[in-house]
Coordinates of C-alpha atoms (C1' of nucleotides) in Angstrom, one line a residue:
Chain O
M1 CA 9.8 -54.2 -17.6
L2 CA 8.6 -55.1 -21.0
D3 CA 9.3 -58.4 -20.4
A4 CA 6.6 -58.4 -17.1
A5 CA 4.0 -56.8 -19.9
A6 CA 4.9 -59.4 -22.3
E7 CA 4.5 -62.2 -19.9
L8 CA 1.4 -61.0 -18.6
A9 CA -0.1 -61.1 -21.5
L10 CA 0.7 -64.3 -23.1
E11 CA -0.6 -65.5 -19.9
G12 CA -3.4 -65.3 -20.5
A13 CA -4.4 -62.3 -18.3
W14 CA -7.2 -60.7 -19.4
G15 CA -10.2 -59.4 -16.2
T16 CA -8.0 -60.3 -13.2
G17 CA -8.2 -56.2 -13.4
V18 CA -4.3 -53.7 -12.7
D19 CA -4.7 -55.4 -9.1
G20 CA -4.1 -58.7 -10.8
I21 CA -1.8 -57.6 -13.2
A22 CA 0.5 -56.2 -10.0
A23 CA 0.2 -59.1 -8.3
R24 CA 1.5 -61.8 -11.1
A25 CA 4.5 -59.4 -12.2
G26 CA 5.6 -58.8 -8.0
V27 CA 5.1 -54.8 -8.3
S28 CA 3.0 -53.3 -6.9
R29 CA -0.8 -51.8 -7.8
T30 CA 0.8 -48.2 -8.0
T31 CA 3.8 -49.0 -10.1
V32 CA 1.8 -50.0 -12.7
Y33 CA 0.2 -46.8 -12.6
K34 CA 3.5 -45.2 -13.1
W35 CA 3.8 -46.6 -16.1
W36 CA 0.6 -47.9 -17.7
P37 CA -2.6 -45.8 -17.5
S38 CA -4.4 -48.7 -17.6
S39 CA -5.0 -52.5 -18.0
A40 CA -6.0 -52.7 -20.4
A41 CA -2.3 -50.6 -21.9
V42 CA 0.0 -53.1 -20.0
L43 CA -1.6 -55.5 -21.7
L44 CA -1.4 -54.5 -25.4
E45 CA 2.1 -53.3 -24.6
G46 CA 3.0 -56.9 -24.1
L47 CA 0.8 -58.9 -27.2
L48 CA 2.6 -56.5 -29.0
E49 CA 6.3 -57.4 -27.6
R50 CA 5.3 -61.1 -28.2
T51 CA 4.0 -60.9 -31.5
R52 CA 6.7 -58.7 -33.4
G53 CA 7.6 -61.1 -35.7
T54 CA 3.5 -61.6 -37.2
I55 CA 3.2 -58.2 -38.8
E56 CA 5.3 -59.4 -42.8
S57 CA 4.4 -61.3 -45.1
T58 CA 6.8 -64.2 -46.2
P59 CA 7.5 -64.5 -49.6
S60 CA 4.9 -66.8 -51.5
A61 CA 5.1 -67.3 -55.8
T62 CA 1.6 -65.7 -55.8
T63 CA -0.3 -63.4 -54.5
R64 CA -2.6 -65.1 -53.8
E65 CA -1.0 -67.7 -51.7
A66 CA 0.8 -65.1 -50.3
L67 CA -2.2 -63.7 -48.7
A68 CA -3.9 -67.1 -48.2
G69 CA -0.7 -67.7 -46.0
Y70 CA -1.1 -64.2 -44.0
L71 CA -4.7 -64.8 -43.6
T72 CA -3.7 -68.5 -41.9
A73 CA -1.3 -67.1 -39.9
L74 CA -3.7 -64.9 -38.4
V75 CA -6.1 -67.3 -37.9
I76 CA -3.7 -69.5 -36.0
V77 CA -2.2 -66.6 -33.6
V78 CA -5.3 -65.4 -32.8
R79 CA -7.0 -68.8 -32.1
D80 CA -4.7 -71.1 -30.7
S81 CA -2.7 -68.2 -28.8
P82 CA -3.9 -66.2 -25.7
A83 CA -3.7 -63.1 -28.8
G84 CA -7.0 -64.0 -29.5
A85 CA -7.9 -63.5 -26.0
L86 CA -6.5 -60.7 -25.3
L87 CA -7.7 -59.0 -28.7
R88 CA -11.3 -59.5 -27.5
G89 CA -11.0 -58.2 -24.4
L90 CA -8.7 -55.2 -25.5
T91 CA -11.7 -55.1 -28.1
A92 CA -14.0 -54.6 -25.6
A93 CA -12.3 -52.2 -23.9
S94 CA -11.5 -50.2 -26.7
V95 CA -15.3 -49.5 -26.7
A96 CA -15.3 -47.2 -23.5
D97 CA -11.7 -46.0 -24.0
P98 CA -10.7 -44.2 -27.1
V99 CA -7.1 -44.5 -26.4
V100 CA -7.6 -48.2 -26.9
G101 CA -9.1 -47.7 -29.8
R102 CA -6.8 -45.7 -31.7
A103 CA -4.0 -47.6 -30.1
L104 CA -5.4 -51.1 -31.4
I105 CA -6.4 -49.4 -35.0
V106 CA -2.3 -47.9 -35.2
D107 CA -0.4 -50.7 -33.4
W108 CA -1.9 -53.7 -34.4
L109 CA -4.6 -53.4 -37.4
A110 CA -3.1 -51.1 -39.5
P111 CA 0.5 -52.7 -39.7
R112 CA -1.0 -55.6 -41.0
R113 CA -3.7 -53.9 -43.3
G114 CA -0.3 -51.9 -45.0
A115 CA 1.1 -55.8 -45.3
V116 CA -1.8 -57.0 -47.6
V117 CA -1.5 -53.6 -49.0
R118 CA 1.6 -54.3 -50.1
L119 CA 0.9 -57.3 -51.4
L120 CA -2.2 -56.1 -53.2
I121 CA 0.2 -52.9 -54.7
E122 CA 3.0 -55.5 -55.9
G123 CA -0.3 -58.3 -56.6
V124 CA -0.9 -55.2 -59.6
R125 CA 2.3 -54.4 -60.7
R126 CA 2.6 -58.2 -61.2
G127 CA -1.1 -58.5 -63.5
E128 CA -2.3 -60.4 -59.9
V129 CA -4.0 -58.5 -58.8
R130 CA -6.8 -56.8 -61.1
P131 CA -6.1 -52.6 -60.8
G132 CA -8.8 -49.7 -59.5
L133 CA -9.7 -51.7 -56.5
D134 CA -10.3 -49.5 -52.8
Y135 CA -7.8 -51.4 -51.0
E136 CA -9.3 -50.7 -47.5
V137 CA -11.8 -52.0 -48.4
V138 CA -10.6 -55.4 -49.7
A139 CA -8.2 -55.8 -46.6
D140 CA -11.7 -55.7 -44.7
V141 CA -13.0 -57.9 -46.8
L142 CA -10.5 -60.4 -46.1
F143 CA -9.7 -59.6 -42.4
A144 CA -13.3 -58.5 -41.1
P145 CA -14.6 -62.2 -41.2
I146 CA -11.6 -63.3 -38.6
Y147 CA -12.2 -60.6 -35.6
Y148 CA -16.0 -61.2 -36.5
R149 CA -15.8 -64.8 -35.8
L150 CA -13.0 -64.0 -32.9
M151 CA -15.5 -62.2 -31.4
Y152 CA -19.2 -63.1 -31.2
E153 CA -17.7 -66.7 -31.9
H154 CA -21.2 -68.0 -33.6
Q155 CA -18.4 -69.8 -35.9
P156 CA -15.1 -71.6 -35.3
L157 CA -11.7 -70.3 -36.0
T158 CA -11.3 -73.6 -38.4
D159 CA -8.2 -73.9 -40.5
R160 CA -10.3 -73.8 -43.1
L161 CA -11.3 -70.9 -42.7
A162 CA -8.6 -68.3 -44.1
E163 CA -8.9 -70.7 -47.7
Q164 CA -12.5 -70.7 -47.6
I165 CA -12.3 -66.4 -47.5
M166 CA -10.5 -66.5 -50.2
T167 CA -12.5 -68.9 -51.8
V168 CA -14.8 -65.8 -52.0
S169 CA -13.3 -63.4 -52.5
W170 CA -10.6 -64.0 -54.9
P171 CA -12.5 -63.9 -57.7
G172 CA -13.1 -60.5 -56.8
I173 CA -9.8 -59.2 -56.4
A174 CA -8.0 -61.4 -59.1
A175 CA -7.2 -59.9 -62.4
V176 CA -9.8 -59.9 -65.2
D177 CA -7.2 -61.7 -67.5
A178 CA -6.1 -63.9 -65.2
T179 CA -7.9 -66.6 -66.6
T180 CA -5.7 -68.8 -65.6
E181 CA -6.2 -68.3 -61.6
S182 CA -9.5 -67.4 -61.5
T183 CA -10.8 -70.3 -63.5
R184 CA -8.5 -72.5 -61.2
I185 CA -10.1 -71.7 -58.1
T186 CA -13.6 -70.9 -59.5
K187 CA -14.1 -75.1 -58.7
Chain N
M1 CA -42.8 -52.0 -20.0
L2 CA -40.9 -53.4 -23.0
D3 CA -42.1 -49.8 -24.5
A4 CA -39.3 -48.8 -21.5
A5 CA -36.5 -50.2 -23.2
A6 CA -37.4 -49.8 -26.4
E7 CA -37.7 -46.5 -25.9
L8 CA -34.0 -46.9 -23.8
A9 CA -32.6 -48.5 -27.2
L10 CA -33.1 -45.8 -29.0
E11 CA -32.1 -43.4 -26.9
G12 CA -28.9 -44.1 -26.8
A13 CA -28.7 -45.2 -22.8
W14 CA -26.1 -46.8 -23.1
G15 CA -23.0 -46.7 -20.2
T16 CA -25.3 -44.9 -18.0
G17 CA -26.1 -48.5 -16.2
V18 CA -28.6 -50.1 -14.1
D19 CA -29.3 -46.8 -12.3
G20 CA -29.6 -44.3 -15.7
I21 CA -31.9 -46.8 -17.6
A22 CA -34.2 -47.1 -14.2
A23 CA -33.9 -43.4 -14.0
R24 CA -35.2 -43.2 -17.5
A25 CA -37.3 -45.3 -17.8
G26 CA -38.9 -43.7 -14.7
V27 CA -38.9 -46.7 -12.6
S28 CA -36.6 -47.7 -9.3
R29 CA -33.4 -49.5 -9.5
T30 CA -35.1 -53.5 -8.3
T31 CA -37.8 -52.8 -10.6
V32 CA -35.4 -53.3 -13.3
Y33 CA -33.6 -55.8 -11.6
K34 CA -37.0 -57.6 -11.0
W35 CA -37.4 -58.5 -14.9
W36 CA -33.6 -58.3 -16.6
P37 CA -30.8 -59.9 -15.2
S38 CA -28.6 -57.0 -15.9
S39 CA -28.5 -53.7 -18.2
A40 CA -27.2 -55.3 -21.8
A41 CA -30.4 -57.7 -21.2
V42 CA -32.2 -54.5 -21.2
L43 CA -31.0 -52.4 -24.1
L44 CA -30.8 -55.8 -26.0
E45 CA -34.2 -56.6 -25.5
G46 CA -35.2 -52.2 -26.9
L47 CA -32.8 -53.1 -29.6
L48 CA -34.5 -55.9 -30.8
E49 CA -38.3 -54.4 -30.0
R50 CA -37.3 -51.7 -32.6
T51 CA -35.8 -53.1 -34.9
R52 CA -37.8 -56.1 -36.0
G53 CA -38.7 -54.7 -39.4
T54 CA -35.2 -54.6 -40.1
I55 CA -34.4 -58.7 -40.9
E56 CA -36.7 -59.7 -43.7
S57 CA -34.8 -58.7 -47.6
T58 CA -36.6 -56.5 -49.5
P59 CA -37.2 -57.9 -53.2
S60 CA -34.9 -57.4 -55.6
A61 CA -34.6 -58.2 -59.5
T62 CA -31.3 -60.0 -58.7
T63 CA -29.7 -62.2 -55.9
R64 CA -26.7 -59.8 -56.7
E65 CA -29.4 -56.2 -55.7
A66 CA -30.7 -57.9 -53.1
L67 CA -28.0 -58.6 -51.6
A68 CA -26.5 -55.2 -52.0
G69 CA -29.7 -53.6 -50.7
Y70 CA -29.5 -55.6 -47.5
L71 CA -26.0 -54.7 -46.4
T72 CA -26.8 -51.7 -47.4
A73 CA -29.6 -51.3 -44.8
L74 CA -27.8 -53.0 -42.1
V75 CA -25.0 -50.2 -42.5
I76 CA -27.5 -46.9 -42.6
V77 CA -29.3 -49.3 -39.2
V78 CA -25.6 -49.5 -37.1
R79 CA -24.5 -45.6 -38.7
D80 CA -27.4 -43.7 -38.4
S81 CA -29.6 -44.9 -35.3
P82 CA -28.7 -45.5 -31.9
A83 CA -28.5 -49.2 -32.9
G84 CA -24.8 -49.0 -33.7
A85 CA -23.5 -47.8 -30.4
L86 CA -25.8 -49.6 -28.3
L87 CA -24.1 -53.1 -30.8
R88 CA -20.6 -52.0 -30.2
G89 CA -21.9 -52.1 -26.2
L90 CA -23.5 -55.1 -26.6
T91 CA -20.6 -56.5 -28.4
A92 CA -17.9 -55.2 -25.3
A93 CA -20.4 -56.9 -22.8
S94 CA -20.4 -60.4 -24.3
V95 CA -16.1 -60.7 -23.3
A96 CA -17.7 -60.7 -20.5
D97 CA -20.9 -62.4 -20.4
P98 CA -21.1 -65.0 -22.2
V99 CA -25.2 -65.0 -21.4
V100 CA -25.6 -61.7 -23.6
G101 CA -22.6 -63.4 -26.4
R102 CA -25.0 -65.9 -27.5
A103 CA -28.8 -63.8 -27.1
L104 CA -26.6 -61.5 -29.8
I105 CA -25.6 -64.6 -31.9
V106 CA -28.8 -65.9 -31.2
D107 CA -31.3 -62.6 -31.7
W108 CA -29.1 -60.9 -33.8
L109 CA -26.8 -61.7 -35.8
A110 CA -28.2 -65.4 -36.8
P111 CA -31.6 -63.7 -38.4
R112 CA -29.9 -61.7 -40.8
R113 CA -27.7 -64.6 -41.6
G114 CA -30.0 -66.7 -42.5
A115 CA -31.8 -63.8 -44.4
V116 CA -28.8 -63.9 -46.3
V117 CA -28.4 -67.6 -46.5
R118 CA -32.0 -67.4 -48.0
L119 CA -31.3 -65.1 -50.4
L120 CA -28.2 -67.1 -51.9
I121 CA -30.0 -70.6 -51.8
E122 CA -32.6 -68.7 -54.0
G123 CA -30.2 -67.2 -55.7
V124 CA -28.5 -70.6 -56.6
R125 CA -32.2 -71.6 -57.2
R126 CA -31.7 -69.3 -60.0
G127 CA -28.8 -70.2 -61.4
E128 CA -27.3 -66.4 -59.7
V129 CA -25.1 -68.0 -57.4
R130 CA -22.4 -70.7 -57.6
P131 CA -23.6 -73.8 -55.8
G132 CA -21.3 -75.9 -53.7
L133 CA -20.3 -72.6 -51.1
D134 CA -20.0 -72.8 -47.4
Y135 CA -22.7 -70.4 -47.3
E136 CA -22.0 -69.5 -43.9
V137 CA -18.2 -67.9 -45.1
V138 CA -20.2 -66.1 -47.3
A139 CA -22.2 -64.8 -44.5
D140 CA -19.3 -63.6 -42.8
V141 CA -17.3 -62.5 -45.6
L142 CA -20.3 -59.6 -46.6
F143 CA -21.8 -58.6 -42.6
A144 CA -18.4 -58.7 -41.0
P145 CA -16.8 -55.5 -42.6
I146 CA -20.0 -54.0 -41.6
Y147 CA -19.6 -54.7 -38.4
Y148 CA -15.6 -54.4 -37.9
R149 CA -15.6 -51.2 -39.1
L150 CA -18.3 -50.7 -36.6
M151 CA -16.3 -51.9 -33.9
Y152 CA -12.5 -50.4 -34.4
E153 CA -13.6 -47.9 -36.6
H154 CA -10.0 -47.7 -38.1
Q155 CA -12.6 -46.7 -41.2
P156 CA -16.2 -44.9 -42.0
L157 CA -19.2 -46.9 -42.4
T158 CA -19.9 -44.5 -45.9
D159 CA -22.9 -44.9 -48.0
R160 CA -20.9 -47.1 -51.2
L161 CA -19.6 -49.7 -48.5
A162 CA -22.8 -52.4 -49.3
E163 CA -21.2 -51.8 -53.0
Q164 CA -17.5 -52.0 -52.3
I165 CA -18.3 -55.2 -50.8
M166 CA -20.2 -56.2 -53.1
T167 CA -17.6 -55.2 -55.8
V168 CA -14.7 -57.3 -54.1
S169 CA -17.0 -60.4 -53.0
W170 CA -19.5 -61.3 -55.4
P171 CA -17.6 -61.9 -58.5
G172 CA -16.4 -65.3 -56.0
I173 CA -20.1 -64.9 -55.4
A174 CA -22.1 -65.3 -58.5
A175 CA -22.5 -68.2 -60.9
V176 CA -19.5 -68.7 -62.7
D177 CA -21.3 -69.1 -65.9
A178 CA -22.9 -65.9 -65.8
T179 CA -20.4 -63.8 -67.0
T180 CA -23.0 -61.1 -68.4
E181 CA -23.0 -60.5 -64.4
S182 CA -19.3 -61.1 -63.7
T183 CA -17.6 -59.0 -66.8
R184 CA -20.6 -56.1 -65.9
I185 CA -19.1 -55.5 -62.0
T186 CA -16.1 -56.4 -63.0
K187 CA -15.9 -53.0 -64.6
Chain U
dC1 C1' -62.5 -58.4 2.9
dA2 C1' -58.4 -60.9 1.7
dT3 C1' -54.0 -62.1 -0.7
dA4 C1' -51.6 -62.3 -5.3
dT5 C1' -48.8 -59.5 -7.6
dA6 C1' -45.9 -55.7 -8.7
dC7 C1' -43.1 -51.5 -7.1
dT8 C1' -41.0 -47.8 -3.6
dG9 C1' -36.9 -46.3 -1.8
dT10 C1' -33.2 -46.9 1.1
dA11 C1' -29.1 -49.4 2.6
dC12 C1' -25.8 -52.8 2.3
dA13 C1' -22.0 -55.6 0.6
dT14 C1' -18.7 -56.1 -3.2
dC15 C1' -15.6 -55.0 -6.6
dG16 C1' -12.7 -52.4 -9.4
dT17 C1' -10.5 -47.7 -10.7
dG18 C1' -7.7 -44.4 -9.6
dT19 C1' -5.2 -41.4 -6.6
dC20 C1' -3.2 -40.2 -2.7
dC21 C1' 0.8 -40.3 0.4
dA22 C1' 4.1 -41.3 3.3
dG23 C1' 8.1 -44.1 4.2
dT24 C1' 12.5 -47.4 1.7
dA25 C1' 15.8 -49.4 -1.0
dA26 C1' 19.2 -47.9 -4.7
dT27 C1' 21.5 -44.7 -7.7
dT28 C1' 23.3 -40.3 -9.2
dC29 C1' 26.0 -36.3 -9.1
dG30 C1' 28.5 -32.6 -6.6
Chain G
dC1 C1' 30.9 -38.5 2.0
dG2 C1' 26.6 -36.9 1.5
dA3 C1' 22.3 -34.6 -0.9
dA4 C1' 19.1 -35.0 -4.4
dT5 C1' 16.8 -37.9 -8.1
dT6 C1' 14.9 -41.6 -9.2
dA7 C1' 11.6 -46.2 -7.6
dC8 C1' 8.9 -48.6 -5.6
dT9 C1' 6.2 -50.5 -1.8
dG10 C1' 1.7 -50.6 1.1
dG11 C1' -2.1 -48.7 2.6
dA12 C1' -5.9 -46.0 3.4
dC13 C1' -8.8 -43.8 0.7
dA14 C1' -12.5 -41.6 -2.3
dC15 C1' -15.8 -43.2 -6.5
dG16 C1' -19.2 -45.5 -8.8
dA17 C1' -21.2 -49.1 -10.9
dT18 C1' -23.3 -54.1 -9.4
dG19 C1' -25.9 -56.9 -7.3
dT20 C1' -29.6 -58.6 -2.9
dA21 C1' -32.2 -57.8 1.3
dC22 C1' -36.0 -56.2 3.3
dA23 C1' -40.0 -53.5 5.1
dG24 C1' -43.6 -50.5 3.3
dT25 C1' -46.8 -49.6 -0.2
dA26 C1' -50.8 -49.1 -4.3
dT27 C1' -53.6 -52.0 -6.9
dA28 C1' -55.9 -55.5 -8.8
dT29 C1' -58.3 -60.2 -8.9
dG30 C1' -61.6 -63.2 -6.2

DNA sequence: CATATACTGTACATCGTGTCCAGTAATTCG
DNA sequence: CGAATTACTGGACACGATGTACAGTATATG
């Protein structure tokens, strides 16, 4: 049953409604409602199912590289897989449906923000990240531009975006005495 | 007629649909459709009408102060006026309706991004801002956290948010030889 | 006075949502 | 083996919102 949800999510089945989902899954309309409260819930579950492996960060030499890699991976997921369209749709649905909104925060945003916060804390320990920062704000600054471009499409989600975000934000994140780092970034 | 639209926008008339808008404006359903293609179009026009004065930046001593002030003003508008709820709704609508999306970019986002880019260019001229930055990316990093919090509400739009965004991002925006500035920010 | 323009109000077709219900198939349990 | 539970079917229906059509009314303009 979860297979169907995951399958549907990756088919980019947005805008089809419950009817479309039921038809695509080969089950009855009623059956869908038996297990999920809305089409958004089905697709969110499918999305989460298919993106389980994209939460944890891959090991990197430096904190900066780890963060850049993490953001790059996110850009690629939301741009090159149906996850992006799904996220756009779910975000739109979350405006009218608080339950979807909570689920998006808890099951999609929070785990990823948590991974970045862990990287930052580890970075502080290693002396690469400035202590005393508000990690929530740093997570916002790093992640938000990606979702911003995903939602409004005023600018494309390029391959370089993650690195560009780092270029602007890293000097404010890096430990101040790490002159080597910040100078290298600077130019 | 524009009065009605503006009035409605500031009543926080989201989710009422065309019927609700017509009723609130004291006109007939049909009349609304005569002038606007959708309820989103009405509310967007009303929103723009009532926020005309919030695009240009107020003069400030330094570029950093100007940017911080600009972001603070935006936070206050989207948090303390119906503009926030309206923007959330319009953003949601833009996912399904590309016309609304374009209008949002052209009439809401772009003017504000343009104002920030002008501040940045002026800052470069004054030697306060690092040359060679991608202004679009800087605008994303500065604005995106606000819209991100507006949309997902995973964290509140606090009074301090604008300053916190500046704390993280300014060191990467400031001219490198402006040691006074960047050191002051640092701690 | 005649005409164009704007507005009214109702009716109607359409679509997606969510619920209800009677009937069926398969599984589990006594 | 028979009975009860559980899951699924598919059709009907109520509801709300969208968008269009149309005949009629008010008002201003020439």
